[in-house]
């Protein structure tokens, strides 16, 4: 993997951590998450008119990916109602790359070196380790988090194939976000209507900033999937957890636990392994 691709993925992880920190510090996590996706969709819809037209072959992938991402966003809100973030988030983010790796090896004919599989495993296990410091969680929260990990893996794999069927990577990225964002916004307006509208208008600056961050973050990840195996990109993206731990300690005033520091160290070691191979 080239230095440029590695830096791009790690930077994408940092952007992902930034907007997640914004959600964590907001008064309504679910409304902020939906607002961020909605803003990303609006920005993308405005930009699609300035990029090359998209091949029709890519639209089935866009529809499938957007459908899964809408479910993911809404399901995340439900998960945080029945489970603590510190328990659910590591399962979702650590489980997805493992699923992507297994699928890419078995069904996508991608060949990985032993050292690459080792690096991926170290990152995923380090993320999953965070569940050891989590509060109590019921079986329902755990099962829903595992389901969301499967959904994340699903749209990641779909997008890795879809962007390769597109004549323009940028056009594919913008159409995915436009379809997802507007779908999430429509769902929120149907379910929570006036409550969401009031919150979105009152916090539009925060959601717009988060929308730009998530658009840039996942857009860079999708571009990286055209340059490196999807399993490696998916795992390296989870360096966002390392960035998230650093942000929570440095800017949110959270106290570092031994488990969190050990997890951060493991993620860094896994990233180094993937960079050196």
mmCIF file of C-alpha atoms in Angstrom:
data_model
loop_
_atom_site.group_PDB
_atom_site.id
_atom_site.type_symbol
_atom_site.label_atom_id
_atom_site.label_comp_id
_atom_site.label_asym_id
_atom_site.label_seq_id
_atom_site.Cartn_x
_atom_site.Cartn_y
_atom_site.Cartn_z
ATOM 1 C CA UNK A 1 0.000 0.000 0.000
ATOM 2 C CA UNK A 2 1.359 3.405 -0.970
ATOM 3 C CA UNK A 3 1.965 6.142 1.599
ATOM 4 C CA UNK A 4 -0.691 8.324 -0.031
ATOM 5 C CA UNK A 5 -3.443 5.685 0.269
ATOM 6 C CA UNK A 6 -2.455 4.907 3.871
ATOM 7 C CA UNK A 7 -2.514 8.585 4.908
ATOM 8 C CA UNK A 8 -5.836 9.145 3.111
ATOM 9 C CA UNK A 9 -7.524 6.273 4.983
ATOM 10 C CA UNK A 10 -6.145 7.349 8.373
ATOM 11 C CA UNK A 11 -7.241 10.948 7.690
ATOM 12 C CA UNK A 12 -10.700 9.647 6.737
ATOM 13 C CA UNK A 13 -10.777 7.867 10.090
ATOM 14 C CA UNK A 14 -9.952 11.133 11.847
ATOM 15 C CA UNK A 15 -12.816 12.919 10.080
ATOM 16 C CA UNK A 16 -15.153 10.094 11.063
ATOM 17 C CA UNK A 17 -14.098 10.474 14.699
ATOM 18 C CA UNK A 18 -14.637 14.250 14.579
ATOM 19 C CA UNK A 19 -18.276 14.054 13.515
ATOM 20 C CA UNK A 20 -18.937 11.186 15.924
ATOM 21 C CA UNK A 21 -17.550 13.347 18.725
ATOM 22 C CA UNK A 22 -19.936 16.092 17.634
ATOM 23 C CA UNK A 23 -22.838 13.635 17.849
ATOM 24 C CA UNK A 24 -21.705 12.414 21.255
ATOM 25 C CA UNK A 25 -21.598 15.953 22.664
ATOM 26 C CA UNK A 26 -24.981 16.963 21.205
ATOM 27 C CA UNK A 27 -28.272 17.153 23.102
ATOM 28 C CA UNK A 28 -29.963 14.578 20.838
ATOM 29 C CA UNK A 29 -27.630 11.938 19.398
ATOM 30 C CA UNK A 30 -30.181 10.376 17.061
ATOM 31 C CA UNK A 31 -31.451 13.699 15.670
ATOM 32 C CA UNK A 32 -27.868 14.908 15.199
ATOM 33 C CA UNK A 33 -26.888 11.683 13.407
ATOM 34 C CA UNK A 34 -29.899 11.966 11.101
ATOM 35 C CA UNK A 35 -29.207 15.677 10.598
ATOM 36 C CA UNK A 36 -25.586 15.000 9.665
ATOM 37 C CA UNK A 37 -26.630 12.435 7.046
ATOM 38 C CA UNK A 38 -29.355 14.770 5.774
ATOM 39 C CA UNK A 39 -26.886 17.647 5.369
ATOM 40 C CA UNK A 40 -24.434 15.379 3.564
ATOM 41 C CA UNK A 41 -27.267 14.381 1.228
ATOM 42 C CA UNK A 42 -28.222 17.986 0.476
ATOM 43 C CA UNK A 43 -24.607 18.994 -0.224
ATOM 44 C CA UNK A 44 -24.123 15.940 -2.453
ATOM 45 C CA UNK A 45 -27.324 16.619 -4.390
ATOM 46 C CA UNK A 46 -26.104 20.126 -5.172
ATOM 47 C CA UNK A 47 -22.704 18.852 -6.314
ATOM 48 C CA UNK A 48 -23.874 16.013 -8.587
ATOM 49 C CA UNK A 49 -24.683 18.552 -11.302
ATOM 50 C CA UNK A 50 -20.997 19.503 -11.531
ATOM 51 C CA UNK A 51 -19.529 16.008 -11.999
ATOM 52 C CA UNK A 52 -19.584 13.627 -14.985
ATOM 53 C CA UNK A 53 -22.834 11.667 -15.455
ATOM 54 C CA UNK A 54 -22.991 8.312 -13.737
ATOM 55 C CA UNK A 55 -23.145 5.024 -15.603
ATOM 56 C CA UNK A 56 -26.520 3.268 -15.275
ATOM 57 C CA UNK A 57 -24.613 0.118 -14.265
ATOM 58 C CA UNK A 58 -23.781 1.797 -10.950
ATOM 59 C CA UNK A 59 -27.339 2.691 -9.892
ATOM 60 C CA UNK A 60 -28.352 -0.792 -8.609
ATOM 61 C CA UNK A 61 -25.339 -0.630 -6.262
ATOM 62 C CA UNK A 62 -26.287 2.898 -5.159
ATOM 63 C CA UNK A 63 -29.873 1.890 -4.379
ATOM 64 C CA UNK A 64 -28.745 -1.203 -2.450
ATOM 65 C CA UNK A 65 -26.080 0.729 -0.525
ATOM 66 C CA UNK A 66 -28.379 3.644 0.310
ATOM 67 C CA UNK A 67 -31.115 1.281 1.510
ATOM 68 C CA UNK A 68 -28.708 -0.423 3.914
ATOM 69 C CA UNK A 69 -27.277 2.891 5.135
ATOM 70 C CA UNK A 70 -30.775 4.238 5.872
ATOM 71 C CA UNK A 71 -31.521 1.107 7.903
ATOM 72 C CA UNK A 72 -28.134 1.459 9.632
ATOM 73 C CA UNK A 73 -28.820 5.059 10.664
ATOM 74 C CA UNK A 74 -32.299 4.352 12.026
ATOM 75 C CA UNK A 75 -31.198 1.125 13.721
ATOM 76 C CA UNK A 76 -28.325 2.961 15.412
ATOM 77 C CA UNK A 77 -30.828 5.250 17.073
ATOM 78 C CA UNK A 78 -32.764 2.234 18.376
ATOM 79 C CA UNK A 79 -29.573 0.569 19.608
ATOM 80 C CA UNK A 80 -28.579 3.598 21.689
ATOM 81 C CA UNK A 81 -31.992 3.446 23.354
ATOM 82 C CA UNK A 82 -31.389 -0.094 24.663
ATOM 83 C CA UNK A 83 -27.586 -0.227 24.948
ATOM 84 C CA UNK A 84 -24.755 2.028 26.039
ATOM 85 C CA UNK A 85 -22.655 3.609 23.298
ATOM 86 C CA UNK A 86 -19.463 2.220 24.863
ATOM 87 C CA UNK A 87 -20.820 -1.310 24.392
ATOM 88 C CA UNK A 88 -22.595 -1.014 21.044
ATOM 89 C CA UNK A 89 -20.083 1.075 19.077
ATOM 90 C CA UNK A 90 -17.112 -1.355 19.385
ATOM 91 C CA UNK A 91 -19.282 -4.286 18.291
ATOM 92 C CA UNK A 92 -20.510 -2.402 15.221
ATOM 93 C CA UNK A 93 -17.151 -0.934 14.201
ATOM 94 C CA UNK A 94 -14.973 -3.909 15.177
ATOM 95 C CA UNK A 95 -17.252 -6.589 13.797
ATOM 96 C CA UNK A 96 -17.791 -5.067 10.343
ATOM 97 C CA UNK A 97 -14.160 -5.317 9.088
ATOM 98 C CA UNK A 98 -13.983 -8.949 10.210
ATOM 99 C CA UNK A 99 -17.095 -9.746 8.172
ATOM 100 C CA UNK A 100 -15.739 -7.797 5.178
ATOM 101 C CA UNK A 101 -12.450 -9.718 5.373
ATOM 102 C CA UNK A 102 -14.162 -13.115 5.485
ATOM 103 C CA UNK A 103 -16.481 -12.266 2.575
ATOM 104 C CA UNK A 104 -13.686 -10.777 0.444
ATOM 105 C CA UNK A 105 -11.529 -13.880 0.956
ATOM 106 C CA UNK A 106 -14.292 -16.422 0.336
ATOM 107 C CA UNK A 107 -16.410 -14.784 -2.356
ATOM 108 C CA UNK A 108 -14.564 -11.810 -3.897
ATOM 109 C CA UNK A 109 -11.382 -13.685 -4.827
ATOM 110 C CA UNK A 110 -9.193 -11.156 -3.047
ATOM 111 C CA UNK A 111 -5.868 -12.561 -1.903
ATOM 112 C CA UNK A 112 -4.363 -11.245 1.326
ATOM 113 C CA UNK A 113 -0.944 -11.942 2.798
ATOM 114 C CA UNK A 114 -0.698 -13.551 6.218
ATOM 115 C CA UNK A 115 0.737 -10.305 7.589
ATOM 116 C CA UNK A 116 -2.237 -8.348 6.168
ATOM 117 C CA UNK A 117 -4.741 -10.702 7.787
ATOM 118 C CA UNK A 118 -2.770 -10.342 11.035
ATOM 119 C CA UNK A 119 -2.946 -6.541 10.884
ATOM 120 C CA UNK A 120 -6.698 -6.630 10.218
ATOM 121 C CA UNK A 121 -7.256 -9.074 13.096
ATOM 122 C CA UNK A 122 -5.209 -6.932 15.502
ATOM 123 C CA UNK A 123 -7.260 -3.802 14.669
ATOM 124 C CA UNK A 124 -10.633 -5.573 14.922
ATOM 125 C CA UNK A 125 -9.794 -7.344 18.182
ATOM 126 C CA UNK A 126 -8.469 -4.082 19.641
ATOM 127 C CA UNK A 127 -11.753 -2.332 18.802
ATOM 128 C CA UNK A 128 -13.838 -5.206 20.188
ATOM 129 C CA UNK A 129 -11.723 -5.043 23.355
ATOM 130 C CA UNK A 130 -13.510 -1.803 24.261
ATOM 131 C CA UNK A 131 -16.598 -3.818 25.177
ATOM 132 C CA UNK A 132 -14.662 -5.009 28.256
ATOM 133 C CA UNK A 133 -14.869 -1.515 29.747
ATOM 134 C CA UNK A 134 -18.490 -0.975 28.762
ATOM 135 C CA UNK A 135 -21.403 -0.841 31.127
ATOM 136 C CA UNK A 136 -24.078 -3.478 31.398
ATOM 137 C CA UNK A 137 -25.854 -4.333 28.191
ATOM 138 C CA UNK A 138 -28.741 -6.664 27.509
ATOM 139 C CA UNK A 139 -28.812 -9.363 24.874
ATOM 140 C CA UNK A 140 -31.131 -7.244 22.712
ATOM 141 C CA UNK A 141 -28.565 -4.428 22.447
ATOM 142 C CA UNK A 142 -25.792 -6.902 21.663
ATOM 143 C CA UNK A 143 -27.822 -8.659 18.958
ATOM 144 C CA UNK A 144 -28.877 -5.364 17.346
ATOM 145 C CA UNK A 145 -25.266 -4.139 17.401
ATOM 146 C CA UNK A 146 -24.127 -7.366 15.726
ATOM 147 C CA UNK A 147 -26.881 -6.917 13.117
ATOM 148 C CA UNK A 148 -25.669 -3.381 12.447
ATOM 149 C CA UNK A 149 -22.114 -4.688 12.015
ATOM 150 C CA UNK A 150 -23.480 -6.991 9.329
ATOM 151 C CA UNK A 151 -25.260 -4.044 7.673
ATOM 152 C CA UNK A 152 -22.074 -1.917 7.736
ATOM 153 C CA UNK A 153 -20.171 -4.788 6.145
ATOM 154 C CA UNK A 154 -22.944 -5.140 3.555
ATOM 155 C CA UNK A 155 -22.902 -1.572 2.291
ATOM 156 C CA UNK A 156 -19.098 -1.488 2.438
ATOM 157 C CA UNK A 157 -18.849 -4.512 0.130
ATOM 158 C CA UNK A 158 -21.586 -3.189 -2.160
ATOM 159 C CA UNK A 159 -19.844 0.176 -2.489
ATOM 160 C CA UNK A 160 -16.462 -1.453 -3.145
ATOM 161 C CA UNK A 161 -18.041 -3.180 -6.157
ATOM 162 C CA UNK A 162 -20.255 -0.280 -7.204
ATOM 163 C CA UNK A 163 -17.477 2.274 -7.410
ATOM 164 C CA UNK A 164 -15.618 -0.046 -9.770
ATOM 165 C CA UNK A 165 -18.674 -0.168 -12.041
ATOM 166 C CA UNK A 166 -18.809 3.619 -12.186
ATOM 167 C CA UNK A 167 -17.131 5.775 -14.810
ATOM 168 C CA UNK A 168 -16.577 8.441 -12.147
ATOM 169 C CA UNK A 169 -15.683 7.629 -8.540
ATOM 170 C CA UNK A 170 -16.692 11.146 -7.446
ATOM 171 C CA UNK A 171 -20.104 10.862 -9.104
ATOM 172 C CA UNK A 172 -20.718 7.504 -7.401
ATOM 173 C CA UNK A 173 -19.772 8.922 -3.990
ATOM 174 C CA UNK A 174 -22.075 11.933 -4.374
ATOM 175 C CA UNK A 175 -25.037 9.868 -5.601
ATOM 176 C CA UNK A 176 -24.660 7.427 -2.681
ATOM 177 C CA UNK A 177 -24.716 10.286 -0.181
ATOM 178 C CA UNK A 178 -27.528 12.146 -1.935
ATOM 179 C CA UNK A 179 -29.744 9.052 -2.010
ATOM 180 C CA UNK A 180 -28.900 8.039 1.562
ATOM 181 C CA UNK A 181 -29.178 11.517 3.058
ATOM 182 C CA UNK A 182 -32.510 12.375 1.468
ATOM 183 C CA UNK A 183 -33.861 8.937 2.346
ATOM 184 C CA UNK A 184 -32.838 9.350 5.988
ATOM 185 C CA UNK A 185 -34.354 12.847 6.098
ATOM 186 C CA UNK A 186 -37.641 11.639 4.595
ATOM 187 C CA UNK A 187 -37.804 8.764 7.107
ATOM 188 C CA UNK A 188 -37.156 11.144 10.031
ATOM 189 C CA UNK A 189 -39.810 13.583 8.854
ATOM 190 C CA UNK A 190 -42.342 10.767 8.489
ATOM 191 C CA UNK A 191 -41.574 9.301 11.922
ATOM 192 C CA UNK A 192 -40.805 12.368 14.046
ATOM 193 C CA UNK A 193 -41.970 15.181 11.756
ATOM 194 C CA UNK A 194 -42.082 18.512 13.526
ATOM 195 C CA UNK A 195 -39.672 17.511 16.325
ATOM 196 C CA UNK A 196 -36.890 16.656 13.883
ATOM 197 C CA UNK A 197 -37.557 19.713 11.708
ATOM 198 C CA UNK A 198 -37.238 22.048 14.696
ATOM 199 C CA UNK A 199 -34.050 20.381 15.889
ATOM 200 C CA UNK A 200 -32.490 20.384 12.413
ATOM 201 C CA UNK A 201 -33.172 24.076 11.829
ATOM 202 C CA UNK A 202 -31.867 24.992 15.285
ATOM 203 C CA UNK A 203 -28.626 23.015 14.865
ATOM 204 C CA UNK A 204 -27.983 23.380 11.140
ATOM 205 C CA UNK A 205 -24.395 24.616 11.624
ATOM 206 C CA UNK A 206 -23.405 21.513 13.595
ATOM 207 C CA UNK A 207 -25.141 19.121 11.207
ATOM 208 C CA UNK A 208 -23.686 20.878 8.157
ATOM 209 C CA UNK A 209 -20.147 20.593 9.563
ATOM 210 C CA UNK A 210 -20.773 16.942 10.399
ATOM 211 C CA UNK A 211 -22.226 16.359 6.942
ATOM 212 C CA UNK A 212 -19.117 17.735 5.253
ATOM 213 C CA UNK A 213 -16.930 15.573 7.522
ATOM 214 C CA UNK A 214 -18.848 12.349 6.867
ATOM 215 C CA UNK A 215 -19.062 13.053 3.123
ATOM 216 C CA UNK A 216 -15.318 13.663 2.961
ATOM 217 C CA UNK A 217 -14.524 10.719 5.243
ATOM 218 C CA UNK A 218 -16.475 7.993 3.454
ATOM 219 C CA UNK A 219 -15.723 9.539 0.072
ATOM 220 C CA UNK A 220 -11.992 9.148 0.739
ATOM 221 C CA UNK A 221 -12.582 5.576 1.931
ATOM 222 C CA UNK A 222 -14.444 4.695 -1.273
ATOM 223 C CA UNK A 223 -11.635 6.168 -3.358
ATOM 224 C CA UNK A 224 -9.133 4.115 -1.356
ATOM 225 C CA UNK A 225 -11.124 0.972 -2.213
ATOM 226 C CA UNK A 226 -10.157 1.537 -5.851
ATOM 227 C CA UNK A 227 -6.491 1.507 -4.806
ATOM 228 C CA UNK A 228 -6.296 -1.278 -2.188
ATOM 229 C CA UNK A 229 -8.193 -4.437 -1.092
ATOM 230 C CA UNK A 230 -11.521 -3.624 0.556
ATOM 231 C CA UNK A 231 -10.687 -5.694 3.665
ATOM 232 C CA UNK A 232 -7.567 -3.636 4.379
ATOM 233 C CA UNK A 233 -9.323 -0.335 3.744
ATOM 234 C CA UNK A 234 -12.262 -1.347 5.958
ATOM 235 C CA UNK A 235 -9.947 -2.289 8.833
ATOM 236 C CA UNK A 236 -7.712 0.778 8.542
ATOM 237 C CA UNK A 237 -10.793 2.982 8.576
ATOM 238 C CA UNK A 238 -11.352 1.854 12.145
ATOM 239 C CA UNK A 239 -8.331 3.874 13.210
ATOM 240 C CA UNK A 240 -11.198 6.326 13.721
ATOM 241 C CA UNK A 241 -11.672 4.586 17.078
ATOM 242 C CA UNK A 242 -8.078 5.503 17.983
ATOM 243 C CA UNK A 243 -8.773 9.108 16.968
ATOM 244 C CA UNK A 244 -12.062 9.015 18.868
ATOM 245 C CA UNK A 245 -10.326 7.907 22.062
ATOM 246 C CA UNK A 246 -7.757 10.707 21.673
ATOM 247 C CA UNK A 247 -10.488 13.323 21.047
ATOM 248 C CA UNK A 248 -12.545 12.162 24.033
ATOM 249 C CA UNK A 249 -9.517 12.463 26.325
ATOM 250 C CA UNK A 250 -8.040 15.692 24.965
ATOM 251 C CA UNK A 251 -11.196 17.686 24.174
ATOM 252 C CA UNK A 252 -14.167 16.067 25.931
ATOM 253 C CA UNK A 253 -12.478 15.667 29.293
ATOM 254 C CA UNK A 254 -13.017 11.918 29.576
ATOM 255 C CA UNK A 255 -10.661 9.902 31.763
ATOM 256 C CA UNK A 256 -8.582 7.258 29.960
ATOM 257 C CA UNK A 257 -9.047 3.717 31.253
ATOM 258 C CA UNK A 258 -6.462 0.955 30.924
ATOM 259 C CA UNK A 259 -8.669 -0.913 28.482
ATOM 260 C CA UNK A 260 -9.118 2.149 26.243
ATOM 261 C CA UNK A 261 -5.382 2.889 26.233
ATOM 262 C CA UNK A 262 -4.588 -0.764 25.486
ATOM 263 C CA UNK A 263 -7.182 -0.755 22.705
ATOM 264 C CA UNK A 264 -5.730 2.428 21.194
ATOM 265 C CA UNK A 265 -2.242 0.909 21.310
ATOM 266 C CA UNK A 266 -3.484 -2.251 19.600
ATOM 267 C CA UNK A 267 -5.200 -0.276 16.829
ATOM 268 C CA UNK A 268 -1.997 1.694 16.232
ATOM 269 C CA UNK A 269 0.026 -1.541 16.094
ATOM 270 C CA UNK A 270 -2.411 -3.080 13.606
ATOM 271 C CA UNK A 271 -2.183 0.024 11.402
ATOM 272 C CA UNK A 272 1.626 -0.146 11.519
ATOM 273 C CA UNK A 273 1.544 -3.816 10.494
ATOM 274 C CA UNK A 274 -0.673 -3.000 7.495
ATOM 275 C CA UNK A 275 1.572 -0.107 6.501
ATOM 276 C CA UNK A 276 4.753 -2.154 6.657
ATOM 277 C CA UNK A 277 3.479 -5.111 4.600
#
